[in-house]
Short mmCIF file of C-alpha atoms in Angstrom, two decimals:
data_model
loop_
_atom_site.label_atom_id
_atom_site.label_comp_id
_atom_site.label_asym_id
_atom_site.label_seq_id
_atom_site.Cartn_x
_atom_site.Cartn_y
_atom_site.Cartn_z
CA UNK A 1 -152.53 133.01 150.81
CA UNK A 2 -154.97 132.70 153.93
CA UNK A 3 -154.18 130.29 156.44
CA UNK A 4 -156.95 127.63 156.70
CA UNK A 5 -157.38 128.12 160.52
CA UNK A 6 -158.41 131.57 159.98
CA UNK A 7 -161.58 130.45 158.71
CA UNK A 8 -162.05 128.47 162.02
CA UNK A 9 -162.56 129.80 165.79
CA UNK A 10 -160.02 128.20 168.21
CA UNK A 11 -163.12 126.19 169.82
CA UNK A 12 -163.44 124.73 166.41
CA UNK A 13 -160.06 123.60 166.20
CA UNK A 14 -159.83 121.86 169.57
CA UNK A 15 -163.53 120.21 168.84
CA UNK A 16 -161.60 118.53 164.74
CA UNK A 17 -158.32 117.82 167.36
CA UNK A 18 -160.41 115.55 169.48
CA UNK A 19 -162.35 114.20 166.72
CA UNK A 20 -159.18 113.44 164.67
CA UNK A 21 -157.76 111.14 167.78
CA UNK A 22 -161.03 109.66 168.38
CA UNK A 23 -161.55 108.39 165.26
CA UNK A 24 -158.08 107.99 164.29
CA UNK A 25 -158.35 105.41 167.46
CA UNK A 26 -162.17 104.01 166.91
CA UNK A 27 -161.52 103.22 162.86
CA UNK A 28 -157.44 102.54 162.47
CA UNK A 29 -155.52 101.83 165.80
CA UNK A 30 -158.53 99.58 167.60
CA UNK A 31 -157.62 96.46 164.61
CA UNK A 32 -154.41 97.94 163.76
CA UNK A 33 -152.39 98.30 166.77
CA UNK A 34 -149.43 96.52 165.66
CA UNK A 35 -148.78 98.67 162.92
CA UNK A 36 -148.10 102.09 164.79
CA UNK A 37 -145.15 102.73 167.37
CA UNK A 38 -146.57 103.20 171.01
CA UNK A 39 -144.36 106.40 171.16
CA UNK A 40 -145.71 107.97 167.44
CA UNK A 41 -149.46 107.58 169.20
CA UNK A 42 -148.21 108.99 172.39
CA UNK A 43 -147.21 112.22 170.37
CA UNK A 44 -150.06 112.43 167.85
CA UNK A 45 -152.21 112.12 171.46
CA UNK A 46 -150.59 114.97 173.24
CA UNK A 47 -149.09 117.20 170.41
CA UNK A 48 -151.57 119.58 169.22
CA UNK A 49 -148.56 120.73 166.55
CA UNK A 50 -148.97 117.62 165.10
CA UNK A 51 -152.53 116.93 164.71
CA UNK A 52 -152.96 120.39 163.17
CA UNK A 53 -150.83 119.88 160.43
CA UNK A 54 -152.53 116.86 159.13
CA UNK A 55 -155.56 118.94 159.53
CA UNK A 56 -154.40 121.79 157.61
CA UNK A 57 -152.42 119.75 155.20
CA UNK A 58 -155.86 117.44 153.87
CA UNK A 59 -157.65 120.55 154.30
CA UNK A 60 -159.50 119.69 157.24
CA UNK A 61 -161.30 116.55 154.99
CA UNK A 62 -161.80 114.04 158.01
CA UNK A 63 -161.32 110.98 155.71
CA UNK A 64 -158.25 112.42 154.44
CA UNK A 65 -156.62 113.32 157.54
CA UNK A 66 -157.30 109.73 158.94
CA UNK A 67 -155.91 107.73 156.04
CA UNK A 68 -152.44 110.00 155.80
CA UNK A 69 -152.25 109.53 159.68
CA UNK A 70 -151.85 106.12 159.51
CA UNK A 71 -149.67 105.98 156.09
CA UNK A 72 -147.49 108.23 157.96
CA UNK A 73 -147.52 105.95 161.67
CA UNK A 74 -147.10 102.87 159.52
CA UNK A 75 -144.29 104.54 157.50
CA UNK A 76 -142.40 105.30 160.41
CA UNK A 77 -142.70 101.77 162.00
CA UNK A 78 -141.34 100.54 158.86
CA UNK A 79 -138.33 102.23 159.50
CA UNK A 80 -138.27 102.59 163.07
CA UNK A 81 -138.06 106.35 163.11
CA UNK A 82 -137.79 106.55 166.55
CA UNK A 83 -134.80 104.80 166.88
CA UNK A 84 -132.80 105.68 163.74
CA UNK A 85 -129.39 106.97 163.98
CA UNK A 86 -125.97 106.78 161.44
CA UNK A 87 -125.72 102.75 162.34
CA UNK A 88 -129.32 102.35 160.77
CA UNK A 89 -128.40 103.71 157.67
CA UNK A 90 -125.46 102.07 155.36
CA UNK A 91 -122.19 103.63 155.58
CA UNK A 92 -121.50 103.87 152.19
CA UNK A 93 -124.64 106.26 151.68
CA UNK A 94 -123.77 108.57 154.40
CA UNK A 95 -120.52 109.19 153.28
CA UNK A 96 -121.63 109.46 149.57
CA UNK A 97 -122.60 113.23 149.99
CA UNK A 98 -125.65 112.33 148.06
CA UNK A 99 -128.28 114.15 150.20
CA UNK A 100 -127.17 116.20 153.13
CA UNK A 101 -127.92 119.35 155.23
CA UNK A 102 -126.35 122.64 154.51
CA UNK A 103 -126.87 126.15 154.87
CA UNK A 104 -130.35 128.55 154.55
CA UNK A 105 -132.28 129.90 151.40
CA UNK A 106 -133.38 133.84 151.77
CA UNK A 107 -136.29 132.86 154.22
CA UNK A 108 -134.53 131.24 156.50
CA UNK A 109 -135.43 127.80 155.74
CA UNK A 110 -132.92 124.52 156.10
CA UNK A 111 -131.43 123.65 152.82
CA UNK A 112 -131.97 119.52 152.16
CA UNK A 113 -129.55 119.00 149.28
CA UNK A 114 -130.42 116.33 146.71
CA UNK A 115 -127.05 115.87 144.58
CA UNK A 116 -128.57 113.93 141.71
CA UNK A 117 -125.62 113.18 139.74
CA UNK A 118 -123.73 111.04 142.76
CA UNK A 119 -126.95 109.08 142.73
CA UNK A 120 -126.71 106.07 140.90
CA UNK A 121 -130.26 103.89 139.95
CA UNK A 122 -130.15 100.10 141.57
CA UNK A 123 -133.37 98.29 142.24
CA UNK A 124 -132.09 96.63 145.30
CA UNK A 125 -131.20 99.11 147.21
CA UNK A 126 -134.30 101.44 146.75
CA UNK A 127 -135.24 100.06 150.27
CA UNK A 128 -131.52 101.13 152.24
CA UNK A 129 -132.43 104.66 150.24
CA UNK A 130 -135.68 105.39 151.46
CA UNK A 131 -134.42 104.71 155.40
CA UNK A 132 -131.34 107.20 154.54
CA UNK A 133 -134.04 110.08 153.24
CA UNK A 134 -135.81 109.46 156.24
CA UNK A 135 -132.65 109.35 158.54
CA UNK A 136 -131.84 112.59 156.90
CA UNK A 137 -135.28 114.19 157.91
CA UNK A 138 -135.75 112.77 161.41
CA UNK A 139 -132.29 113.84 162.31
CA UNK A 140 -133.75 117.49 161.02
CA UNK A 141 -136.82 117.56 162.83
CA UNK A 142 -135.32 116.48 165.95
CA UNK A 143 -132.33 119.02 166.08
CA UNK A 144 -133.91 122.05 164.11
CA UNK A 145 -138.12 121.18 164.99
CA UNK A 146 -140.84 123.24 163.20
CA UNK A 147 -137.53 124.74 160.75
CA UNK A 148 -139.11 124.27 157.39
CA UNK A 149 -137.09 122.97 154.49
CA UNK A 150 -136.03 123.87 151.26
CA UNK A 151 -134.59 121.03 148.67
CA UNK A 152 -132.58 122.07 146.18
CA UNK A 153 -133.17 118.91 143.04
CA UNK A 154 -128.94 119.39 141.80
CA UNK A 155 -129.92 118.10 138.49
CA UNK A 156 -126.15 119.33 136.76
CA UNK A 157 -124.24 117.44 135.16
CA UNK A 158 -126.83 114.42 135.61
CA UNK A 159 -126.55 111.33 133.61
CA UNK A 160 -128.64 108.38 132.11
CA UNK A 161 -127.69 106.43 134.86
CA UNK A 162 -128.45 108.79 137.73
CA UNK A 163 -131.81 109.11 136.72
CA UNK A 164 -134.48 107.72 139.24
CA UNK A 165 -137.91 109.16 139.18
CA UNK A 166 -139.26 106.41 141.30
CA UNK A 167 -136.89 107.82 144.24
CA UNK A 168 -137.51 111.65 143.14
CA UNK A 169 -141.20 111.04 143.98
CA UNK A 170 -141.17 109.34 147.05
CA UNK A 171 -138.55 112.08 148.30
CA UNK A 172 -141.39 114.48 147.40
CA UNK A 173 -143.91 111.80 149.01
CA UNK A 174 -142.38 112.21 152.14
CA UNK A 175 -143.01 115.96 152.58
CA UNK A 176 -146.74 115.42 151.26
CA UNK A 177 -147.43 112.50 153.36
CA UNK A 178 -144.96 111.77 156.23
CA UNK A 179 -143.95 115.22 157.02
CA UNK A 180 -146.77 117.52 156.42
CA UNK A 181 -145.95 121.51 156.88
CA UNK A 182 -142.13 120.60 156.89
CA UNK A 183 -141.65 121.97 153.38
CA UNK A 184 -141.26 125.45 152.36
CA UNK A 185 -140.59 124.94 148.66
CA UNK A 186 -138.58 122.93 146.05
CA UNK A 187 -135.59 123.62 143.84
CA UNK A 188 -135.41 121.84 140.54
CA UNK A 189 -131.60 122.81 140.00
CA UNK A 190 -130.87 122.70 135.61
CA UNK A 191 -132.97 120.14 135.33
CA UNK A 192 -131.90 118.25 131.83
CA UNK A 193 -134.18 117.66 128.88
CA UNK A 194 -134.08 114.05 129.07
CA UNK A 195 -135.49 113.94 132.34
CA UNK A 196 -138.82 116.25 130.68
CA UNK A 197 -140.80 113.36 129.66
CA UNK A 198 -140.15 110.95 133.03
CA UNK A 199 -140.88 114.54 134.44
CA UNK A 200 -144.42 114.94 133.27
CA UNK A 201 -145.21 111.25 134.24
CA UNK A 202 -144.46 112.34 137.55
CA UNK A 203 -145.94 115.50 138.06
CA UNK A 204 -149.69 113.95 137.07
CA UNK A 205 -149.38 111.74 140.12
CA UNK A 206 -149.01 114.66 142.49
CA UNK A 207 -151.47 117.27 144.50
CA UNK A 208 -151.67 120.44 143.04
CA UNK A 209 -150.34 121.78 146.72
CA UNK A 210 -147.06 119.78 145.80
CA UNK A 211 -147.06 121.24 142.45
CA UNK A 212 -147.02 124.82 144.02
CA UNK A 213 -144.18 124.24 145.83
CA UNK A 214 -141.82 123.42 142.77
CA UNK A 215 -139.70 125.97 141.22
CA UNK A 216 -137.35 125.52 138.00
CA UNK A 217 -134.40 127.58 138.19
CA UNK A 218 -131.39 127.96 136.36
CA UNK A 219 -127.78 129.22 137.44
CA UNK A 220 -128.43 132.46 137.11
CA UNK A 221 -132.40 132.19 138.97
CA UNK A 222 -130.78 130.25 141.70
CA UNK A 223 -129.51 132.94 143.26
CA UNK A 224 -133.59 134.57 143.98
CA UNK A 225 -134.06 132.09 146.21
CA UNK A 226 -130.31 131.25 148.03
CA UNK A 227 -127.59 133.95 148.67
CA UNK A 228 -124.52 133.78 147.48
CA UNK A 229 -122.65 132.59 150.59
CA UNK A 230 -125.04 129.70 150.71
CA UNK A 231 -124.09 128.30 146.97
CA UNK A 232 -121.70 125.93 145.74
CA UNK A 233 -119.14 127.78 143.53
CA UNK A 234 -120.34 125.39 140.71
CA UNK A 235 -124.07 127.58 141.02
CA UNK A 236 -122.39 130.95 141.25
CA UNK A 237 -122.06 130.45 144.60
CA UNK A 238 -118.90 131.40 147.09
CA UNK A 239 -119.64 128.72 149.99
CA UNK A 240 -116.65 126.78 149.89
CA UNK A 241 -118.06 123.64 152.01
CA UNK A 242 -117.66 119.86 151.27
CA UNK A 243 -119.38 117.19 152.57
CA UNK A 244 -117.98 114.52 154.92
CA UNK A 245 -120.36 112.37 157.95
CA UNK A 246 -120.87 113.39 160.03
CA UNK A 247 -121.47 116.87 159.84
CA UNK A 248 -123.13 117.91 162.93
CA UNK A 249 -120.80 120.31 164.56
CA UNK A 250 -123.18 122.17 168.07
CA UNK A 251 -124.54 124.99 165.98
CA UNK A 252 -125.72 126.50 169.67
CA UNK A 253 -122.96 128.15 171.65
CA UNK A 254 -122.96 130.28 175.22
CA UNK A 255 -123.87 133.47 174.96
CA UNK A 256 -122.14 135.99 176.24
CA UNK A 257 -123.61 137.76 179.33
CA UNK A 258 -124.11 141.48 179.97
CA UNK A 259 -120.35 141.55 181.83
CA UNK A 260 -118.73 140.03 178.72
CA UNK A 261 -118.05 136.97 180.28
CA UNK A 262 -119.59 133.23 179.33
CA UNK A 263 -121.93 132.37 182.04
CA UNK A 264 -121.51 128.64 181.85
CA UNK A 265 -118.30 127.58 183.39
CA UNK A 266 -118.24 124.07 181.81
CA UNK A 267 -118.38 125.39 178.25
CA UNK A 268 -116.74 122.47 176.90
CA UNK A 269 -118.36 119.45 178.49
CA UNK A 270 -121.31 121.82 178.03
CA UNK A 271 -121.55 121.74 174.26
CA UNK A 272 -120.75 117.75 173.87
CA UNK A 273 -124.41 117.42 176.48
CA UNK A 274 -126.03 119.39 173.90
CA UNK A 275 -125.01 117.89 170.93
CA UNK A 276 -125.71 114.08 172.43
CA UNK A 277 -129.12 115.93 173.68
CA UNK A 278 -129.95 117.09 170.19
CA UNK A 279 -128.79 114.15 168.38
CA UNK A 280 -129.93 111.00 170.44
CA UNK A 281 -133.36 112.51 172.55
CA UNK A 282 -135.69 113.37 170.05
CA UNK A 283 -138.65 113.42 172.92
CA UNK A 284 -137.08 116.25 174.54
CA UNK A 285 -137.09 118.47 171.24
CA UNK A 286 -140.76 120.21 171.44
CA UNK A 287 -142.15 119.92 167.76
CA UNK A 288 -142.16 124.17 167.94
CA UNK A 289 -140.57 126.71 166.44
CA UNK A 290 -139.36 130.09 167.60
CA UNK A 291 -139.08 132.84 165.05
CA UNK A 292 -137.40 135.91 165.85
CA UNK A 293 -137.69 139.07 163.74
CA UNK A 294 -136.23 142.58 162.88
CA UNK A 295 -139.01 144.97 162.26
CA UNK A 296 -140.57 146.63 165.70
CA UNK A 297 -143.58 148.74 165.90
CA UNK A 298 -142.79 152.46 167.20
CA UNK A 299 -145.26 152.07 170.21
CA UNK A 300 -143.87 148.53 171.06
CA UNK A 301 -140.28 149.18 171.80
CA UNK A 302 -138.40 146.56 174.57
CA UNK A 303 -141.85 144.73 175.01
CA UNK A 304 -143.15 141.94 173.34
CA UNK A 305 -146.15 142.23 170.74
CA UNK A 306 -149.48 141.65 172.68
CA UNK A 307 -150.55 138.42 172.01
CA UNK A 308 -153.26 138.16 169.92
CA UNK A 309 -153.79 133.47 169.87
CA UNK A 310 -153.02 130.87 172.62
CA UNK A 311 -149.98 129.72 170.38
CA UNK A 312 -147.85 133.08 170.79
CA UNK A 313 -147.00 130.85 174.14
CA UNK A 314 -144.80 128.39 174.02
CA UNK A 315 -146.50 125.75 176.09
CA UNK A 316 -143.37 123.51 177.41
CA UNK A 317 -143.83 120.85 180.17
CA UNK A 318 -141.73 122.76 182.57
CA UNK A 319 -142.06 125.62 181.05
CA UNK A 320 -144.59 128.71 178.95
CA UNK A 321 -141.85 130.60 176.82
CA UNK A 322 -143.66 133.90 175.76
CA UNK A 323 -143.97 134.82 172.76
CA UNK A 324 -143.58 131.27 170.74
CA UNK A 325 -142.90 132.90 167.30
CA UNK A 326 -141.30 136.15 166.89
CA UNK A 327 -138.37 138.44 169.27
CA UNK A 328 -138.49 142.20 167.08
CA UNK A 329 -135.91 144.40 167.90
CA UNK A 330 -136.50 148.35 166.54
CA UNK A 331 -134.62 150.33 164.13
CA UNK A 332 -132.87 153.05 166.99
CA UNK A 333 -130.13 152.48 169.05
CA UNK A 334 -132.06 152.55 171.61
CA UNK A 335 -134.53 149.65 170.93
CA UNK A 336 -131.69 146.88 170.51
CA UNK A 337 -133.39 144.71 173.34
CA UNK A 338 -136.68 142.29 173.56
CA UNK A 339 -137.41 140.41 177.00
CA UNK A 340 -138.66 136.63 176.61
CA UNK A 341 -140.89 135.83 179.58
CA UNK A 342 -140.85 132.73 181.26
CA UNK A 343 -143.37 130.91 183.67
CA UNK A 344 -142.12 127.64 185.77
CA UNK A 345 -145.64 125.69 185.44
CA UNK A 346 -144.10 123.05 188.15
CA UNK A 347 -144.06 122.59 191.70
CA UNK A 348 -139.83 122.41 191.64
CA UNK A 349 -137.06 125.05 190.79
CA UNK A 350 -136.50 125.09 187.25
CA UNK A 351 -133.02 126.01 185.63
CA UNK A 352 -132.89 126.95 182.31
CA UNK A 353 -130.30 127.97 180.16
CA UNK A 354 -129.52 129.97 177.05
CA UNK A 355 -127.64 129.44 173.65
CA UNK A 356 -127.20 130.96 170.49
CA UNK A 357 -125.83 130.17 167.24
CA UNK A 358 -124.23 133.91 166.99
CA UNK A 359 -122.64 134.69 170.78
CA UNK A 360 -120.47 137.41 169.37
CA UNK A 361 -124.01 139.02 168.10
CA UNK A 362 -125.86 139.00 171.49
CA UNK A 363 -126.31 139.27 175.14
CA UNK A 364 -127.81 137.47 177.18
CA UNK A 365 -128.99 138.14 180.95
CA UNK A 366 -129.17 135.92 182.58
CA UNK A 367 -128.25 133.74 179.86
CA UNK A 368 -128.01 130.25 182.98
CA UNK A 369 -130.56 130.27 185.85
CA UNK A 370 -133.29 129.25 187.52
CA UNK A 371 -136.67 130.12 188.52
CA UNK A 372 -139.04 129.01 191.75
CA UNK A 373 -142.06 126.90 191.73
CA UNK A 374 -145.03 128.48 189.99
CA UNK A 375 -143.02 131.90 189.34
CA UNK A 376 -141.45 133.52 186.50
CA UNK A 377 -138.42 135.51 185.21
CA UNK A 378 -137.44 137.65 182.36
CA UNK A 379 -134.19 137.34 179.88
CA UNK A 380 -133.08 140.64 177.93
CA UNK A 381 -131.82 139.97 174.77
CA UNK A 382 -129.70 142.73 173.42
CA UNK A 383 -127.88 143.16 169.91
CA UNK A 384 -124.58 144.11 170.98
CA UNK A 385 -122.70 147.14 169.39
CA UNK A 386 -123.79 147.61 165.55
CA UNK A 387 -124.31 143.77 164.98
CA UNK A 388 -127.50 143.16 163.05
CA UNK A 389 -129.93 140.53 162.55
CA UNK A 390 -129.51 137.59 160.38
CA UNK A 391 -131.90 134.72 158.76
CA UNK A 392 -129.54 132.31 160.08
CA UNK A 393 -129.42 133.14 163.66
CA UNK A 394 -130.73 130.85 166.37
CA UNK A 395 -131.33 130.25 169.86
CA UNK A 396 -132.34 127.32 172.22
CA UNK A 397 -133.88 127.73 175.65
CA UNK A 398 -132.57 124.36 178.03
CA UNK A 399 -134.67 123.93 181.29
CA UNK A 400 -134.55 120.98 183.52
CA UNK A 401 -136.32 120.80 187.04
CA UNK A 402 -133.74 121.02 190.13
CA UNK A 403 -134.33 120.07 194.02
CA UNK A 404 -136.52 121.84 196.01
CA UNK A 405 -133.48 121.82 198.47
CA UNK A 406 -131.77 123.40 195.98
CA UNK A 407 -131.14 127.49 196.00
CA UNK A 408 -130.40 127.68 192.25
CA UNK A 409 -127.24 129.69 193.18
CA UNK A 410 -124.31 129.68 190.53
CA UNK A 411 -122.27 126.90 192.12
CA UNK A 412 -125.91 124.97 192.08
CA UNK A 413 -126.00 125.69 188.93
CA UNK A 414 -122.90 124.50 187.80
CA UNK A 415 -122.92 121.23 189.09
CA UNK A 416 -126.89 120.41 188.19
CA UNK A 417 -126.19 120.89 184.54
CA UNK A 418 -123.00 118.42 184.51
CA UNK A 419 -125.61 115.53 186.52
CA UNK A 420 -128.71 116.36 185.21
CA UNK A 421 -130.09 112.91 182.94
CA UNK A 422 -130.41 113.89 179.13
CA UNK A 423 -134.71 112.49 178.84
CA UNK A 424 -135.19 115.67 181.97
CA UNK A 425 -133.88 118.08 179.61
CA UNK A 426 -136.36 120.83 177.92
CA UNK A 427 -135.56 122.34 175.05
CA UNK A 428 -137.25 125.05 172.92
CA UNK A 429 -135.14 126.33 169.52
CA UNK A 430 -135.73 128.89 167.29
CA UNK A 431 -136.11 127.96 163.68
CA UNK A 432 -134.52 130.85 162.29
CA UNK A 433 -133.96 134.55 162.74
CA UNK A 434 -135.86 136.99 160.29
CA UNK A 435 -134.59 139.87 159.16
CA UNK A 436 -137.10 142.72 157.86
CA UNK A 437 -135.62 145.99 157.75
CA UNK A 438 -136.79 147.61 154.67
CA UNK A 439 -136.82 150.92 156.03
CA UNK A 440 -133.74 151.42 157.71
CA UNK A 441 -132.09 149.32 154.77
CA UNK A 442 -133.74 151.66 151.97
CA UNK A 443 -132.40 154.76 153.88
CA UNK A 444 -128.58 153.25 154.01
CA UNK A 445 -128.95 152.91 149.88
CA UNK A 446 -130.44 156.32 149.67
CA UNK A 447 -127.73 157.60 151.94
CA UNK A 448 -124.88 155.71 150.37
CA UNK A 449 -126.09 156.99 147.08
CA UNK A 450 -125.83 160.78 148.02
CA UNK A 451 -122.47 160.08 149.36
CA UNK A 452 -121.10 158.60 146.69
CA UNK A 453 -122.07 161.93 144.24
CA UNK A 454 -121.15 164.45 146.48
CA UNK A 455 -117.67 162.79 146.80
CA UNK A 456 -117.41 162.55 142.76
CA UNK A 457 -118.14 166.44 142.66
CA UNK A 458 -116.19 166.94 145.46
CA UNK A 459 -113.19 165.16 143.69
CA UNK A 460 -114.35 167.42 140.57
CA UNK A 461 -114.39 170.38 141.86
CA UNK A 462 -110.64 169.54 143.34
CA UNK A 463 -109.09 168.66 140.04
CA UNK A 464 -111.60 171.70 138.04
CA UNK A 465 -111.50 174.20 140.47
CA UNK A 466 -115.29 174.59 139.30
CA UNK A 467 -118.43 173.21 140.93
CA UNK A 468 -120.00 171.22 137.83
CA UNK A 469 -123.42 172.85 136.73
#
């Protein structure tokens, strides 16, 4: 389907940007400033990200955009999104397993389980359930931003009693409404016949864009959409995971550098500042996403595809990360490395720092440095020996500015990333790692095919002593 903004030049977009926070200003926040947070107008002021999904999301219908602004703004006042964490949300909820984060469908995307059956309906605490869905999908935005999500309805085993359409839709509600683009697609899981009526009820109160994005599936559809590994054994799955809070282990680790040594010597303390980073600074998480991919034109080997629109930049405040959306690594041997350029756009040194979620997949160099005012520097990513590429592979790019009396040397180094304040931190994550290679994939069945029957009639001609005709 064609992306909206195609129909529009990138003049046009800036010119419905400006109008959007002009009027958004002139017609809502002028009598109605006590029903937005100061920091949610900040953002929908300076993030273009933002602004363009409501655009895209009401279709670029002015009046439209406006009014789900604001339901959105006042929605997160509500629940003071900006401030949420575990002790906003009741304990018993948390540790229920209800709703959770786990694993990737075939895309790539986030999987935001619903467990239906551990729900049980209660009036009065409709309220405490709506702030732990929206706990749930802050505390994805702000450690995975611009990863879309996939929701996977576990209607098994369901009961009268776990039944709540009322909740169903406003979980739906907030990807519509509060968290436009953030949903990739839904998952109605064996969805009972007693819930078909309640169902249809529901479904007449939604967009037809919402509509779209459900998908019924059975046990044995499921696995079209969500490998294997990713599945509870009770879906045909093999992932033996069970919930418990919290379940935020540092998905990002140090790579490993070039020499086959970490680079960061404080490892430890290292990945505790990231996880507090990720978890409790949601303003230094850029609302971008980072897509690397498998699948690299002949002619473009170890060199990044020309960009072709101002977003194939990464636009950070310290720093322009080039490109913003895919790394493609080629098919030979010999194209198992893609540079990602980066520009300090300050008037300080700038360290930055890698991580992935796969170190024993990659190299990294330099994988911890720094860069001078107003220049730039280049990392090589390389596969390392016959890894391969895999949807759930990430990485996160950490830059914070340094002294101008500092040198940036390793020892520098070092000791700036054990003092440097959480806020001054940059960070710039991927939101997943494609995987597209048909060709050289095709080939291996083709080639494991042939093997295969020249070994039978190999083995035949042993036991015969005749080549078969």
């Amino acid at each position: 389907m064609k992306n909206e903004f195609d129909i529009f030049s990138w003049q046009d977009i800036q010119k419905k940007r400006e109008e959007t926070r002009k009027r958004f200003v002139i017609e809502y926040a002028q009598d109605s400033s006590d029903s937005y947070d100061a920091r949610d107008m900040d953002r929908l002021w300076k993030d273009d990200v933002l602004v363009d999904s409501y655009l895209e999301c009401s279709h670029f219908v002015m009046e439209n955009t406006l009014k789900m602004i604001s339901d959105s703004l006042q929605w997160r006042k509500e629940f003071k999104l900006n401030d949420i964490n575990e002790s906003s949300v009741q304990k018993g909820l948390l540790d229920s397993g209800m709703i959770y984060l786990h694993g990737y469908d075939k895309e790539g995307n986030k999987l935001f389980w619903f467990r239906v059956r551990l729900h049980v309906k209660d009036l009065k605490m409709l309220t405490e359930k709506k702030r732990y869905v929206a706990f749930w999908l802050e505390s994805h935005v702000r450690r995975e931003p611009g990863t879309p999500l996939t929701v996977i309805f576990d209607m098994s085993e369901v009961g009268l009693g776990s039944i709540d359409m009322e909740f169903i839709k406003y979980i739906i509600n907030c990807f519509h409404v509060y968290y436009p683009k953030l949903l990739a697609k839904m998952l109605m899981y064996e969805m009972p016949w007693i819930m078909n009526a309640a169902w249809k009820m529901v479904k007449a109160m939604l967009s037809q864009e919402v509509v779209d994005t459900l998908v019924f599936v059975s046990k044995s559809e499921i696995q079209d959409h969500v490998e294997r590994e990713h599945l509870l054994p009770s879906m045909g799955g093999t992932d033996p995971f069970k919930f418990s809070y919290p379940p935020f282990p540092d998905d990002f680790q140090n790579p490993i550098s070039e020499t086959g040594q970490e680079d960061d010597a404080e490892t430890g303390e290292d990945d505790l500042e990231t996880k507090d980073t990720l978890e409790q600074n949601p303003l230094a998480l850029k609302p971008r996403k980072v897509c690397f991919a498998e699948d690299w034109d002949k002619d473009c080997t170890s060199t990044w595809k020309a960009s072709r629109r101002p977003s194939d930049a990464f636009k950070g405040t310290l720093l322009h990360i080039s490109p913003a959306e895919e790394l493609r690594f080629g098919l030979g041997d010999g194209e198992k490395r893609c540079l990602i350029s980066l520009s300090n756009v300050t008037r300080n040194r700038v360290a930055f720092k890698v991580r992935t979620t796969a170190p024993e997949k990659y190299r990294v160099k330099p994988s911890n440095s720094s860069c001078g005012p107003g220049t730039g520097g280049t990392i090589t990513v390389s596969l390392y020996g016959g890894s391969l590429c895999c949807p759930q592979d990430r990485f996160l790019i950490m830059a914070a500015e340094m002294d101008l009396s500092s040198d940036g040397g390793s020892a520098d180094l070092a000791q700036f990333w054990k003092g440097v304040p959480k806020p001054k931190i940059m960070m710039h994550s991927s939101s997943r790692l494609e995987e597209n290679m048909d060709r050289c994939l095709r080939w291996q069945k083709v080639l494991t095919v042939l093997v295969t029957v020249l070994t039978a009639l190999s083995f035949s001609t042993i036991y015969t002593g005749e080549w078969p005709l």
